[in-house]
Amino acid sequence: MKTLPQLLRANHYPGRGIVLGRDRGGTKAILVYFIMGRSDSSRNRVFVPTEDGIRTEAYDPKAMKDPSLLIYHPVRLASGHLVVTNGNQTDTIRDGLKVGKTFQQALASRTFEPDSPHYTPRISGMASPDGSYQLSILKTNEGDPGCCVRCFYTYDTPLGGEGRFLHTYQGDGNPLPSFVGEPVRVKLDAPDAKTLADELWDALNRENKVSLFVRYWTLSGGKCDDAIRNRWGK
């Protein structure tokens, strides 16, 4: 089982990534979300805190050409759950939970992103107060946009000190190759959000990294320990 920094150093363009897991003591859920970018528009972003999580924001609003797939709420608290995604499906899940839908049912109305020729997968996760978590990826059928492949993974009783890592791309390319396989099992042994954020920010490719968010969420009581890192220092 490798650590997250080891995996990130070995892949200079995993795209956007989600990690869900438990701390070593098993009392806190760990959430990681990061974004990377190759274009000026993708790189022109920062994470800013909100009352229920974070949102993306243009660092230079005048340089933001098309915000449709770039500006969204990656992390939100919703009906007692912690939701994280790489797009506006965060709100789809939140709204679904409000009316009694499950994580999987809420995502039934969504597919991969319409950014031809890459058709970026929509990746999503949800951590629950009982310590369990779920991950999902919605992607094309081997690059064919005529079929949406929907994969869901549920971890009922996660072990302390480990998690699962899901990202959008296998690596760089044109078109960008979608992630394949199950979410990767990773070791999580940092004692707090700041330490893990520092380790991951240092491991992400210097040219392509944009923003990073880490949350340690105490399962009994919901206390949050957060850390944000931005390329542009905001």
mmCIF file of C-alpha atoms in Angstrom:
data_model
loop_
_atom_site.group_PDB
_atom_site.id
_atom_site.type_symbol
_atom_site.label_atom_id
_atom_site.label_comp_id
_atom_site.label_asym_id
_atom_site.label_seq_id
_atom_site.Cartn_x
_atom_site.Cartn_y
_atom_site.Cartn_z
ATOM 1 C CA MET A 1 0.000 0.000 0.000
ATOM 2 C CA LYS A 2 1.557 3.276 -1.139
ATOM 3 C CA THR A 3 1.161 6.746 0.309
ATOM 4 C CA LEU A 4 -0.577 9.519 -1.595
ATOM 5 C CA PRO A 5 2.640 11.519 -2.121
ATOM 6 C CA GLN A 6 4.254 8.451 -3.707
ATOM 7 C CA LEU A 7 1.372 8.058 -6.163
ATOM 8 C CA LEU A 8 1.221 11.754 -7.010
ATOM 9 C CA ARG A 9 4.934 12.029 -7.693
ATOM 10 C CA ALA A 10 4.647 9.127 -10.138
ATOM 11 C CA ASN A 11 1.880 10.807 -12.194
ATOM 12 C CA HIS A 12 2.396 14.391 -13.325
ATOM 13 C CA TYR A 13 -1.201 14.757 -14.535
ATOM 14 C CA PRO A 14 -3.883 12.773 -12.660
ATOM 15 C CA GLY A 15 -6.295 15.692 -13.298
ATOM 16 C CA ARG A 16 -8.763 16.137 -10.464
ATOM 17 C CA GLY A 17 -8.618 13.783 -7.503
ATOM 18 C CA ILE A 18 -10.697 12.662 -4.532
ATOM 19 C CA VAL A 19 -9.514 10.743 -1.484
ATOM 20 C CA LEU A 20 -11.782 9.487 1.289
ATOM 21 C CA GLY A 21 -10.598 7.508 4.302
ATOM 22 C CA ARG A 22 -9.994 7.399 8.061
ATOM 23 C CA ASP A 23 -7.217 8.720 10.278
ATOM 24 C CA ARG A 24 -4.944 6.340 12.174
ATOM 25 C CA GLY A 25 -7.128 6.444 15.282
ATOM 26 C CA GLY A 26 -10.251 5.733 13.264
ATOM 27 C CA THR A 27 -12.163 8.648 14.836
ATOM 28 C CA LYS A 28 -11.947 11.093 11.939
ATOM 29 C CA ALA A 29 -12.929 10.916 8.290
ATOM 30 C CA ILE A 30 -10.299 12.276 5.909
ATOM 31 C CA LEU A 31 -11.277 14.059 2.701
ATOM 32 C CA VAL A 32 -8.892 15.299 0.023
ATOM 33 C CA TYR A 33 -9.779 17.114 -3.184
ATOM 34 C CA PHE A 34 -7.360 18.662 -5.672
ATOM 35 C CA ILE A 35 -7.517 20.181 -9.130
ATOM 36 C CA MET A 36 -4.848 20.469 -11.805
ATOM 37 C CA GLY A 37 -4.847 22.278 -15.129
ATOM 38 C CA ARG A 38 -3.097 22.463 -18.483
ATOM 39 C CA SER A 39 -4.938 25.475 -19.943
ATOM 40 C CA ASP A 40 -4.803 29.066 -18.719
ATOM 41 C CA SER A 41 -8.516 28.903 -17.833
ATOM 42 C CA SER A 42 -8.112 25.760 -15.736
ATOM 43 C CA ARG A 43 -5.157 27.261 -13.919
ATOM 44 C CA ASN A 44 -6.966 30.532 -13.287
ATOM 45 C CA ARG A 45 -8.714 29.235 -10.158
ATOM 46 C CA VAL A 46 -8.467 29.169 -6.387
ATOM 47 C CA PHE A 47 -10.359 27.391 -3.615
ATOM 48 C CA VAL A 48 -12.186 29.637 -1.173
ATOM 49 C CA PRO A 49 -14.005 28.499 2.007
ATOM 50 C CA THR A 50 -17.791 28.647 2.278
ATOM 51 C CA GLU A 51 -20.153 28.081 5.185
ATOM 52 C CA ASP A 52 -20.654 24.429 4.230
ATOM 53 C CA GLY A 53 -17.390 23.602 2.427
ATOM 54 C CA ILE A 54 -15.473 25.234 -0.423
ATOM 55 C CA ARG A 55 -16.062 26.637 -3.888
ATOM 56 C CA THR A 56 -13.835 27.371 -6.862
ATOM 57 C CA GLU A 57 -13.358 30.988 -7.842
ATOM 58 C CA ALA A 58 -11.562 32.729 -10.710
ATOM 59 C CA TYR A 59 -8.274 34.210 -9.566
ATOM 60 C CA ASP A 60 -8.533 36.746 -12.387
ATOM 61 C CA PRO A 61 -12.231 37.114 -13.319
ATOM 62 C CA LYS A 62 -11.376 39.006 -16.526
ATOM 63 C CA ALA A 63 -9.399 36.006 -17.822
ATOM 64 C CA MET A 64 -12.167 33.449 -17.180
ATOM 65 C CA LYS A 65 -13.614 32.586 -20.608
ATOM 66 C CA ASP A 66 -16.097 29.754 -19.921
ATOM 67 C CA PRO A 67 -16.876 29.046 -16.250
ATOM 68 C CA SER A 68 -19.440 26.278 -16.910
ATOM 69 C CA LEU A 69 -17.146 23.368 -15.988
ATOM 70 C CA LEU A 70 -14.704 25.337 -13.848
ATOM 71 C CA ILE A 71 -16.726 27.167 -11.188
ATOM 72 C CA TYR A 72 -18.624 24.978 -8.710
ATOM 73 C CA HIS A 73 -18.798 23.819 -5.072
ATOM 74 C CA PRO A 74 -16.475 20.802 -4.747
ATOM 75 C CA VAL A 75 -17.232 20.151 -1.061
ATOM 76 C CA ARG A 76 -20.508 20.620 0.825
ATOM 77 C CA LEU A 77 -22.087 19.326 4.006
ATOM 78 C CA ALA A 78 -25.459 17.883 3.015
ATOM 79 C CA SER A 79 -28.057 16.229 5.276
ATOM 80 C CA GLY A 80 -25.350 15.212 7.729
ATOM 81 C CA HIS A 81 -23.029 13.821 5.046
ATOM 82 C CA LEU A 82 -19.840 15.258 3.604
ATOM 83 C CA VAL A 83 -20.068 15.405 -0.214
ATOM 84 C CA VAL A 84 -17.141 15.981 -2.583
ATOM 85 C CA THR A 85 -17.140 16.015 -6.403
ATOM 86 C CA ASN A 86 -15.274 17.440 -9.371
ATOM 87 C CA GLY A 87 -18.246 19.446 -10.684
ATOM 88 C CA ASN A 88 -21.718 20.786 -10.086
ATOM 89 C CA GLN A 89 -22.973 17.275 -9.288
ATOM 90 C CA THR A 90 -22.139 18.219 -5.682
ATOM 91 C CA ASP A 91 -25.408 20.129 -5.743
ATOM 92 C CA THR A 92 -27.187 17.250 -7.500
ATOM 93 C CA ILE A 93 -26.235 14.926 -4.645
ATOM 94 C CA ARG A 94 -27.109 17.508 -1.995
ATOM 95 C CA ASP A 95 -30.543 18.126 -3.527
ATOM 96 C CA GLY A 96 -31.163 14.397 -3.877
ATOM 97 C CA LEU A 97 -30.341 13.700 -0.247
ATOM 98 C CA LYS A 98 -32.802 16.376 0.812
ATOM 99 C CA VAL A 99 -35.685 14.476 -0.814
ATOM 100 C CA GLY A 100 -34.635 11.037 0.402
ATOM 101 C CA LYS A 101 -32.568 9.796 -2.540
ATOM 102 C CA THR A 102 -29.419 7.748 -2.081
ATOM 103 C CA PHE A 103 -26.001 8.780 -3.360
ATOM 104 C CA GLN A 104 -26.416 6.434 -6.338
ATOM 105 C CA GLN A 105 -29.967 7.539 -7.107
ATOM 106 C CA ALA A 106 -28.977 11.202 -7.060
ATOM 107 C CA LEU A 107 -26.230 10.606 -9.641
ATOM 108 C CA ALA A 108 -28.534 8.663 -11.978
ATOM 109 C CA SER A 109 -29.370 11.886 -13.795
ATOM 110 C CA ARG A 110 -25.719 12.793 -14.501
ATOM 111 C CA THR A 111 -23.091 11.586 -16.972
ATOM 112 C CA PHE A 112 -19.480 12.434 -17.833
ATOM 113 C CA GLU A 113 -18.588 16.010 -18.727
ATOM 114 C CA PRO A 114 -19.335 17.234 -22.289
ATOM 115 C CA ASP A 115 -15.771 18.435 -22.932
ATOM 116 C CA SER A 116 -15.029 16.595 -26.193
ATOM 117 C CA PRO A 117 -12.653 14.927 -26.979
ATOM 118 C CA HIS A 118 -11.678 14.203 -23.363
ATOM 119 C CA TYR A 119 -15.162 13.599 -21.904
ATOM 120 C CA THR A 120 -13.763 14.046 -18.416
ATOM 121 C CA PRO A 121 -15.239 11.567 -15.923
ATOM 122 C CA ARG A 122 -17.429 12.907 -13.148
ATOM 123 C CA ILE A 123 -15.966 11.649 -9.888
ATOM 124 C CA SER A 124 -17.895 11.935 -6.622
ATOM 125 C CA GLY A 125 -17.650 10.846 -3.004
ATOM 126 C CA MET A 126 -19.695 10.939 0.172
ATOM 127 C CA ALA A 127 -18.549 10.373 3.758
ATOM 128 C CA SER A 128 -21.196 9.526 6.353
ATOM 129 C CA PRO A 129 -21.253 10.129 10.128
ATOM 130 C CA ASP A 130 -21.009 6.377 10.819
ATOM 131 C CA GLY A 131 -17.567 6.372 9.172
ATOM 132 C CA SER A 132 -18.575 4.654 5.940
ATOM 133 C CA TYR A 133 -18.016 6.291 2.579
ATOM 134 C CA GLN A 134 -18.876 5.887 -1.087
ATOM 135 C CA LEU A 135 -17.132 6.765 -4.321
ATOM 136 C CA SER A 136 -18.398 7.003 -7.884
ATOM 137 C CA ILE A 137 -17.061 7.569 -11.384
ATOM 138 C CA LEU A 138 -19.232 8.251 -14.445
ATOM 139 C CA LYS A 139 -17.248 7.906 -17.657
ATOM 140 C CA THR A 140 -17.437 6.950 -21.322
ATOM 141 C CA ASN A 141 -17.173 3.391 -22.556
ATOM 142 C CA GLU A 142 -13.472 3.332 -23.485
ATOM 143 C CA GLY A 143 -13.762 6.818 -24.972
ATOM 144 C CA ASP A 144 -17.086 6.206 -26.750
ATOM 145 C CA PRO A 145 -19.537 8.905 -25.573
ATOM 146 C CA GLY A 146 -22.474 6.819 -26.782
ATOM 147 C CA CYS A 147 -22.425 4.899 -23.497
ATOM 148 C CA CYS A 148 -22.013 6.099 -19.909
ATOM 149 C CA VAL A 149 -20.310 3.624 -17.588
ATOM 150 C CA ARG A 150 -21.464 4.096 -13.979
ATOM 151 C CA CYS A 151 -19.258 2.660 -11.243
ATOM 152 C CA PHE A 152 -20.065 2.874 -7.526
ATOM 153 C CA TYR A 153 -17.939 1.700 -4.603
ATOM 154 C CA THR A 154 -19.098 1.438 -0.982
ATOM 155 C CA TYR A 155 -16.776 1.035 2.012
ATOM 156 C CA ASP A 156 -18.882 0.076 5.037
ATOM 157 C CA THR A 157 -16.224 -0.236 7.729
ATOM 158 C CA PRO A 158 -13.019 1.484 6.578
ATOM 159 C CA LEU A 159 -9.824 0.722 8.452
ATOM 160 C CA GLY A 160 -7.964 3.448 10.282
ATOM 161 C CA GLY A 161 -4.936 4.901 8.535
ATOM 162 C CA GLU A 162 -6.039 4.166 4.981
ATOM 163 C CA GLY A 163 -8.338 5.409 2.254
ATOM 164 C CA ARG A 164 -9.251 5.176 -1.422
ATOM 165 C CA PHE A 165 -8.019 7.465 -4.195
ATOM 166 C CA LEU A 166 -10.045 8.202 -7.344
ATOM 167 C CA HIS A 167 -8.897 10.609 -10.058
ATOM 168 C CA THR A 168 -10.088 11.653 -13.499
ATOM 169 C CA TYR A 169 -7.158 10.723 -15.750
ATOM 170 C CA GLN A 170 -4.660 7.899 -15.939
ATOM 171 C CA GLY A 171 -2.081 10.484 -16.947
ATOM 172 C CA ASP A 172 -1.366 13.087 -19.582
ATOM 173 C CA GLY A 173 -2.386 12.666 -23.226
ATOM 174 C CA ASN A 174 -4.549 14.029 -26.018
ATOM 175 C CA PRO A 175 -7.278 13.086 -25.568
ATOM 176 C CA LEU A 176 -6.761 12.591 -21.862
ATOM 177 C CA PRO A 177 -7.190 8.908 -20.883
ATOM 178 C CA SER A 178 -9.903 8.293 -18.272
ATOM 179 C CA PHE A 179 -9.146 6.601 -14.972
ATOM 180 C CA VAL A 180 -9.491 2.803 -15.074
ATOM 181 C CA GLY A 181 -9.927 0.195 -12.350
ATOM 182 C CA GLU A 182 -11.060 0.453 -8.748
ATOM 183 C CA PRO A 183 -10.200 3.387 -6.468
ATOM 184 C CA VAL A 184 -6.625 2.932 -5.302
ATOM 185 C CA ARG A 185 -5.982 1.904 -1.695
ATOM 186 C CA VAL A 186 -3.646 4.408 -0.039
ATOM 187 C CA LYS A 187 -1.950 4.854 3.306
ATOM 188 C CA LEU A 188 -3.084 7.864 5.373
ATOM 189 C CA ASP A 189 -0.846 8.504 8.373
ATOM 190 C CA ALA A 190 -0.565 12.305 8.644
ATOM 191 C CA PRO A 191 -1.753 13.522 12.075
ATOM 192 C CA ASP A 192 -3.734 16.558 10.850
ATOM 193 C CA ALA A 193 -5.014 18.436 7.804
ATOM 194 C CA LYS A 194 -2.107 20.878 7.582
ATOM 195 C CA THR A 195 0.523 18.150 7.611
ATOM 196 C CA LEU A 196 -1.242 16.134 4.911
ATOM 197 C CA ALA A 197 -1.865 19.258 2.805
ATOM 198 C CA ASP A 198 1.819 20.201 2.944
ATOM 199 C CA GLU A 199 2.871 16.673 1.930
ATOM 200 C CA LEU A 200 0.445 16.507 -0.996
ATOM 201 C CA TRP A 201 1.078 20.035 -2.244
ATOM 202 C CA ASP A 202 4.778 19.265 -2.395
ATOM 203 C CA ALA A 203 4.091 15.996 -4.275
ATOM 204 C CA LEU A 204 1.733 17.432 -6.933
ATOM 205 C CA ASN A 205 3.397 18.391 -10.216
ATOM 206 C CA ARG A 206 4.647 21.974 -9.904
ATOM 207 C CA GLU A 207 3.611 23.009 -13.416
ATOM 208 C CA ASN A 208 0.085 21.545 -13.354
ATOM 209 C CA LYS A 209 -1.145 21.860 -9.758
ATOM 210 C CA VAL A 210 -3.827 24.483 -9.115
ATOM 211 C CA SER A 211 -5.572 24.005 -5.751
ATOM 212 C CA LEU A 212 -5.835 21.487 -2.905
ATOM 213 C CA PHE A 213 -8.268 21.012 -0.012
ATOM 214 C CA VAL A 214 -7.910 18.665 2.975
ATOM 215 C CA ARG A 215 -10.456 18.096 5.745
ATOM 216 C CA TYR A 216 -10.223 15.978 8.902
ATOM 217 C CA TRP A 217 -13.845 15.510 10.024
ATOM 218 C CA THR A 218 -14.446 14.256 13.574
ATOM 219 C CA LEU A 219 -17.152 11.598 13.297
ATOM 220 C CA SER A 220 -18.580 12.254 16.762
ATOM 221 C CA GLY A 221 -19.505 15.910 16.779
ATOM 222 C CA GLY A 222 -18.578 16.924 13.241
ATOM 223 C CA LYS A 223 -15.638 19.199 14.087
ATOM 224 C CA CYS A 224 -13.666 20.163 10.970
ATOM 225 C CA ASP A 225 -9.916 20.667 10.638
ATOM 226 C CA ASP A 226 -9.338 22.181 7.169
ATOM 227 C CA ALA A 227 -6.362 23.194 5.030
ATOM 228 C CA ILE A 228 -6.348 24.926 1.629
ATOM 229 C CA ARG A 229 -3.421 25.366 -0.754
ATOM 230 C CA ASN A 230 -3.669 27.528 -3.886
ATOM 231 C CA ARG A 231 -1.225 28.009 -6.758
ATOM 232 C CA TRP A 232 -1.895 31.735 -6.675
ATOM 233 C CA GLY A 233 -1.612 32.060 -2.924
ATOM 234 C CA LYS A 234 -5.112 33.362 -2.239
#
